[in-house]
Amino acid sequence: MKKIVLRRTEQGWMAGWYGPEAEAIKKLFGSTLLPTGFTAHAEVATVRDSVAKWNPGYVVVVTIP
């Protein structure tokens, strides 16, 4: 399954990539956990909906610590 797991940190929203493309992402960026363009103040729904729109075919979920 192609999945992106979002979580809010003090530095901003991070996206964890899972699925077939995760290895290619790791080769490109050195990690499958990447920062998004959203600050920590961005609303959950805004981040989730935007990331889902930009990544069709992925299940996008939010983890709340």
PDB file of C-alpha atoms in Angstrom, residues 41-63:
ATOM      1  CA  HIS A  41       0.818  26.137  13.127  1.00  0.00           C
ATOM      2  CA  ALA A  42      -0.921  24.773  10.019  1.00  0.00           C
ATOM      3  CA  GLU A  43      -4.274  23.103  10.611  1.00  0.00           C
ATOM      4  CA  VAL A  44      -4.438  19.301  10.465  1.00  0.00           C
ATOM      5  CA  ALA A  45      -7.133  19.227   7.763  1.00  0.00           C
ATOM      6  CA  THR A  46      -5.256  21.725   5.574  1.00  0.00           C
ATOM      7  CA  VAL A  47      -2.056  19.684   5.687  1.00  0.00           C
ATOM      8  CA  ARG A  48      -3.788  16.318   5.184  1.00  0.00           C
ATOM      9  CA  ASP A  49      -5.984  17.525   2.322  1.00  0.00           C
ATOM     10  CA  SER A  50      -3.127  19.297   0.535  1.00  0.00           C
ATOM     11  CA  VAL A  51      -0.734  16.356   0.789  1.00  0.00           C
ATOM     12  CA  ALA A  52      -3.470  13.994  -0.439  1.00  0.00           C
ATOM     13  CA  LYS A  53      -4.198  16.291  -3.399  1.00  0.00           C
ATOM     14  CA  TRP A  54      -0.507  16.471  -4.364  1.00  0.00           C
ATOM     15  CA  ASN A  55      -0.060  12.687  -4.054  1.00  0.00           C
ATOM     16  CA  PRO A  56      -2.947  10.912  -5.781  1.00  0.00           C
ATOM     17  CA  GLY A  57      -2.939   7.175  -5.214  1.00  0.00           C
ATOM     18  CA  TYR A  58      -1.578   7.479  -1.678  1.00  0.00           C
ATOM     19  CA  VAL A  59      -3.450   6.951   1.546  1.00  0.00           C
ATOM     20  CA  VAL A  60      -2.659   9.959   3.734  1.00  0.00           C
ATOM     21  CA  VAL A  61      -3.049   9.630   7.491  1.00  0.00           C
ATOM     22  CA  VAL A  62      -2.191  11.863  10.432  1.00  0.00           C
ATOM     23  CA  THR A  63      -0.599  10.541  13.588  1.00  0.00           C
TER      24      THR A  63
END
